[in-house]
PDB file of C-alpha atoms in Angstrom:
ATOM      1  CA  UNK A  60       2.154   2.723 -15.025  1.00  0.00           C
ATOM      2  CA  UNK A  61       2.995   5.627 -12.765  1.00  0.00           C
ATOM      3  CA  UNK A  62       5.738   6.295 -12.204  1.00  0.00           C
ATOM      4  CA  UNK A  63       8.471   9.190 -14.205  1.00  0.00           C
ATOM      5  CA  UNK A  64      10.401   8.882 -17.286  1.00  0.00           C
ATOM      6  CA  UNK A  65      13.450  10.426 -15.652  1.00  0.00           C
ATOM      7  CA  UNK A  66      14.059  12.353 -12.327  1.00  0.00           C
ATOM      8  CA  UNK A  67      16.627  14.760 -11.364  1.00  0.00           C
ATOM      9  CA  UNK A  68      18.708  11.922  -8.949  1.00  0.00           C
ATOM     10  CA  UNK A  69      18.776   8.325  -9.005  1.00  0.00           C
ATOM     11  CA  UNK A  70      18.477   7.883  -5.484  1.00  0.00           C
ATOM     12  CA  UNK A  71      16.570   9.636  -2.721  1.00  0.00           C
ATOM     13  CA  UNK A  72      16.379   9.507   1.179  1.00  0.00           C
ATOM     14  CA  UNK A  73      13.263   8.148   2.727  1.00  0.00           C
ATOM     15  CA  UNK A  74      12.279  11.444   4.355  1.00  0.00           C
ATOM     16  CA  UNK A  75       9.828  12.332   6.967  1.00  0.00           C
ATOM     17  CA  UNK A  76       5.739  13.819   7.415  1.00  0.00           C
ATOM     18  CA  UNK A  77       5.452  16.316   9.266  1.00  0.00           C
ATOM     19  CA  UNK A  78       2.064  17.833  10.029  1.00  0.00           C
ATOM     20  CA  UNK A  79      -0.600  18.637   7.401  1.00  0.00           C
ATOM     21  CA  UNK A  80      -0.499  20.045   3.103  1.00  0.00           C
ATOM     22  CA  UNK A  81      -2.235  23.195   2.285  1.00  0.00           C
ATOM     23  CA  UNK A  82      -2.795  22.180  -1.127  1.00  0.00           C
ATOM     24  CA  UNK A  83      -4.579  19.492  -2.866  1.00  0.00           C
ATOM     25  CA  UNK A  84      -6.832  19.023   0.354  1.00  0.00           C
ATOM     26  CA  UNK A  85     -10.267  19.890  -1.789  1.00  0.00           C
ATOM     27  CA  UNK A  86     -11.883  18.913  -4.546  1.00  0.00           C
ATOM     28  CA  UNK A  87     -11.129  20.399  -7.912  1.00  0.00           C
ATOM     29  CA  UNK A  88     -12.323  17.942 -10.494  1.00  0.00           C
ATOM     30  CA  UNK A  89     -15.712  15.679  -9.941  1.00  0.00           C
ATOM     31  CA  UNK A  90     -18.205  15.820  -7.637  1.00  0.00           C
ATOM     32  CA  UNK A  91     -16.927  12.734  -5.378  1.00  0.00           C
ATOM     33  CA  UNK A  92     -13.335  11.436  -4.223  1.00  0.00           C
ATOM     34  CA  UNK A  93     -11.070   9.955  -1.479  1.00  0.00           C
ATOM     35  CA  UNK A  94      -9.091  11.920   0.958  1.00  0.00           C
ATOM     36  CA  UNK A  95      -6.418  10.131   2.989  1.00  0.00           C
ATOM     37  CA  UNK A  96      -6.879   9.638   7.160  1.00  0.00           C
ATOM     38  CA  UNK A  97      -3.108   9.869   7.690  1.00  0.00           C
ATOM     39  CA  UNK A  98       0.390  10.035   6.268  1.00  0.00           C
ATOM     40  CA  UNK A  99       1.890   7.222   4.963  1.00  0.00           C
ATOM     41  CA  UNK A 100       3.428   5.806   1.528  1.00  0.00           C
ATOM     42  CA  UNK A 101       1.816   4.726  -1.654  1.00  0.00           C
ATOM     43  CA  UNK A 102       3.766   2.262  -3.996  1.00  0.00           C
ATOM     44  CA  UNK A 103       2.767   2.881  -7.505  1.00  0.00           C
ATOM     45  CA  UNK A 104       1.558  -0.604  -7.262  1.00  0.00           C
ATOM     46  CA  UNK A 105      -1.510  -0.388  -4.954  1.00  0.00           C
ATOM     47  CA  UNK A 106      -1.992   3.495  -6.762  1.00  0.00           C
ATOM     48  CA  UNK A 107      -3.029   1.458 -10.184  1.00  0.00           C
ATOM     49  CA  UNK A 108      -4.270  -1.208  -8.517  1.00  0.00           C
ATOM     50  CA  UNK A 109      -6.493   1.059  -7.077  1.00  0.00           C
ATOM     51  CA  UNK A 110      -7.264   2.709 -10.155  1.00  0.00           C
ATOM     52  CA  UNK A 111      -8.157  -0.153 -11.620  1.00  0.00           C
ATOM     53  CA  UNK A 112     -10.883  -0.808  -8.906  1.00  0.00           C
ATOM     54  CA  UNK A 113     -12.645   2.005  -9.300  1.00  0.00           C
ATOM     55  CA  UNK A 114     -12.612   1.790 -13.045  1.00  0.00           C
ATOM     56  CA  UNK A 115     -13.869  -1.863 -12.908  1.00  0.00           C
ATOM     57  CA  UNK A 116     -16.413  -0.738 -10.891  1.00  0.00           C
ATOM     58  CA  UNK A 117     -17.695   2.564 -13.112  1.00  0.00           C
ATOM     59  CA  UNK A 118     -17.826  -0.450 -16.090  1.00  0.00           C
ATOM     60  CA  UNK A 119     -15.800   2.409 -18.220  1.00  0.00           C
ATOM     61  CA  UNK A 120     -18.629   4.649 -17.306  1.00  0.00           C
ATOM     62  CA  UNK A 121     -17.512   8.374 -15.263  1.00  0.00           C
ATOM     63  CA  UNK A 122     -14.719   9.626 -15.024  1.00  0.00           C
ATOM     64  CA  UNK A 123     -11.505   8.948 -12.387  1.00  0.00           C
ATOM     65  CA  UNK A 124      -8.559  11.667 -11.708  1.00  0.00           C
ATOM     66  CA  UNK A 125      -5.819  10.167  -9.955  1.00  0.00           C
ATOM     67  CA  UNK A 126      -4.360  12.904  -7.686  1.00  0.00           C
ATOM     68  CA  UNK A 127      -1.269  11.167  -6.306  1.00  0.00           C
ATOM     69  CA  UNK A 128       2.001  10.165  -8.680  1.00  0.00           C
ATOM     70  CA  UNK A 129       4.690   8.341  -7.606  1.00  0.00           C
ATOM     71  CA  UNK A 130       8.075  10.031  -8.239  1.00  0.00           C
ATOM     72  CA  UNK A 131      10.728   8.454  -5.446  1.00  0.00           C
ATOM     73  CA  UNK A 132      12.662   5.841  -6.227  1.00  0.00           C
ATOM     74  CA  UNK A 133      12.444   3.056  -3.425  1.00  0.00           C
ATOM     75  CA  UNK A 134      15.922   1.341  -3.556  1.00  0.00           C
ATOM     76  CA  UNK A 135      16.639  -2.217  -1.554  1.00  0.00           C
ATOM     77  CA  UNK A 136      19.719  -4.451  -1.523  1.00  0.00           C
ATOM     78  CA  UNK A 137      19.494  -8.446  -2.517  1.00  0.00           C
ATOM     79  CA  UNK A 138      19.266 -10.975  -0.216  1.00  0.00           C
ATOM     80  CA  UNK A 139      21.915 -12.472   1.255  1.00  0.00           C
ATOM     81  CA  UNK A 140      24.243  -9.523   0.897  1.00  0.00           C
ATOM     82  CA  UNK A 141      26.798  -8.194   3.551  1.00  0.00           C
ATOM     83  CA  UNK A 142      26.381  -4.263   4.687  1.00  0.00           C
ATOM     84  CA  UNK A 143      27.943  -1.653   3.436  1.00  0.00           C
ATOM     85  CA  UNK A 144      29.426  -0.971  -0.059  1.00  0.00           C
ATOM     86  CA  UNK A 145      27.164   1.743  -0.591  1.00  0.00           C
ATOM     87  CA  UNK A 146      23.090   1.970  -1.174  1.00  0.00           C
ATOM     88  CA  UNK A 147      20.964  -0.630  -3.201  1.00  0.00           C
ATOM     89  CA  UNK A 148      19.539  -0.495  -6.759  1.00  0.00           C
ATOM     90  CA  UNK A 149      15.769   0.842  -7.322  1.00  0.00           C
ATOM     91  CA  UNK A 150      13.613  -1.373  -7.161  1.00  0.00           C
ATOM     92  CA  UNK A 151      10.023   0.537  -7.439  1.00  0.00           C
ATOM     93  CA  UNK A 152       8.389   3.904  -6.848  1.00  0.00           C
ATOM     94  CA  UNK A 153       6.476   5.200  -4.044  1.00  0.00           C
ATOM     95  CA  UNK A 154       4.335   8.326  -3.672  1.00  0.00           C
ATOM     96  CA  UNK A 155       4.292  10.416  -0.448  1.00  0.00           C
ATOM     97  CA  UNK A 156       0.926  10.340   0.773  1.00  0.00           C
ATOM     98  CA  UNK A 157      -0.137  13.813   3.732  1.00  0.00           C
ATOM     99  CA  UNK A 158      -3.421  13.934   6.216  1.00  0.00           C
ATOM    100  CA  UNK A 159      -6.232  15.494   4.170  1.00  0.00           C
ATOM    101  CA  UNK A 160      -4.756  14.866   0.941  1.00  0.00           C
ATOM    102  CA  UNK A 161      -7.413  13.659  -1.867  1.00  0.00           C
ATOM    103  CA  UNK A 162      -5.691  10.969  -3.614  1.00  0.00           C
ATOM    104  CA  UNK A 163      -9.102   9.654  -5.981  1.00  0.00           C
ATOM    105  CA  UNK A 164     -11.444  11.804  -7.643  1.00  0.00           C
ATOM    106  CA  UNK A 165     -14.843  10.708  -9.691  1.00  0.00           C
ATOM    107  CA  UNK A 166     -17.681  11.600 -11.606  1.00  0.00           C
ATOM    108  CA  UNK A 167     -20.297  10.844 -13.468  1.00  0.00           C
ATOM    109  CA  UNK A 168     -21.779   8.043 -11.894  1.00  0.00           C
ATOM    110  CA  UNK A 169     -24.231   7.719  -8.737  1.00  0.00           C
ATOM    111  CA  UNK A 170     -23.389   8.178  -5.183  1.00  0.00           C
ATOM    112  CA  UNK A 171     -23.796   4.704  -4.270  1.00  0.00           C
ATOM    113  CA  UNK A 172     -22.035   3.463  -7.468  1.00  0.00           C
ATOM    114  CA  UNK A 173     -18.864   5.909  -6.185  1.00  0.00           C
ATOM    115  CA  UNK A 174     -19.281   5.051  -2.628  1.00  0.00           C
ATOM    116  CA  UNK A 175     -18.713   1.237  -3.168  1.00  0.00           C
ATOM    117  CA  UNK A 176     -15.870   2.242  -6.072  1.00  0.00           C
ATOM    118  CA  UNK A 177     -14.483   3.910  -3.308  1.00  0.00           C
ATOM    119  CA  UNK A 178     -14.555   0.905  -0.712  1.00  0.00           C
ATOM    120  CA  UNK A 179     -12.750  -1.078  -3.023  1.00  0.00           C
ATOM    121  CA  UNK A 180     -10.250   0.980  -3.888  1.00  0.00           C
ATOM    122  CA  UNK A 181      -9.417   1.671  -0.005  1.00  0.00           C
ATOM    123  CA  UNK A 182      -8.806  -2.107   0.110  1.00  0.00           C
ATOM    124  CA  UNK A 183      -6.328  -1.865  -2.284  1.00  0.00           C
ATOM    125  CA  UNK A 184      -4.319   1.111  -0.830  1.00  0.00           C
ATOM    126  CA  UNK A 185      -2.170   0.740   2.805  1.00  0.00           C
ATOM    127  CA  UNK A 186      -3.025   3.673   4.638  1.00  0.00           C
ATOM    128  CA  UNK A 187      -6.881   4.602   6.011  1.00  0.00           C
ATOM    129  CA  UNK A 188      -9.248   7.021   3.671  1.00  0.00           C
ATOM    130  CA  UNK A 189     -12.500   8.252   3.450  1.00  0.00           C
ATOM    131  CA  UNK A 190     -15.222   9.071   1.014  1.00  0.00           C
ATOM    132  CA  UNK A 191     -16.097  12.670   0.579  1.00  0.00           C
ATOM    133  CA  UNK A 192     -18.223  14.245  -1.661  1.00  0.00           C
ATOM    134  CA  UNK A 193     -18.762  17.875  -3.061  1.00  0.00           C
ATOM    135  CA  UNK A 194     -21.383  20.808  -1.752  1.00  0.00           C
TER     136      UNK A 194
END
């Protein structure tokens, strides 16, 4: 799974999304890619599910680069627990994604195959994406 071995702090604040990101908006490794159309949070399970969908569509041909990494822990309190008594335990990991950020890159496959894989992966993610191509 895609999450860090260790972090500086056990618990982080949620944070807010402001503006667009300057880096990570261009294709660097592959000919095709998936770009986010809105800001949001993606869980590490969703990233892995999208990666598996792309890999399954390619039938292990071609290459995939995952350009997002879930490095922020998410906490939650157990059910039926009263308010207070501190922040809850860490339950998962998320990646913050801003508008225009490249999520996945693909190479070594045909255009039609890459578009189909991007459509399948987009269904696994909780935010809208678009297919981009290097010219």
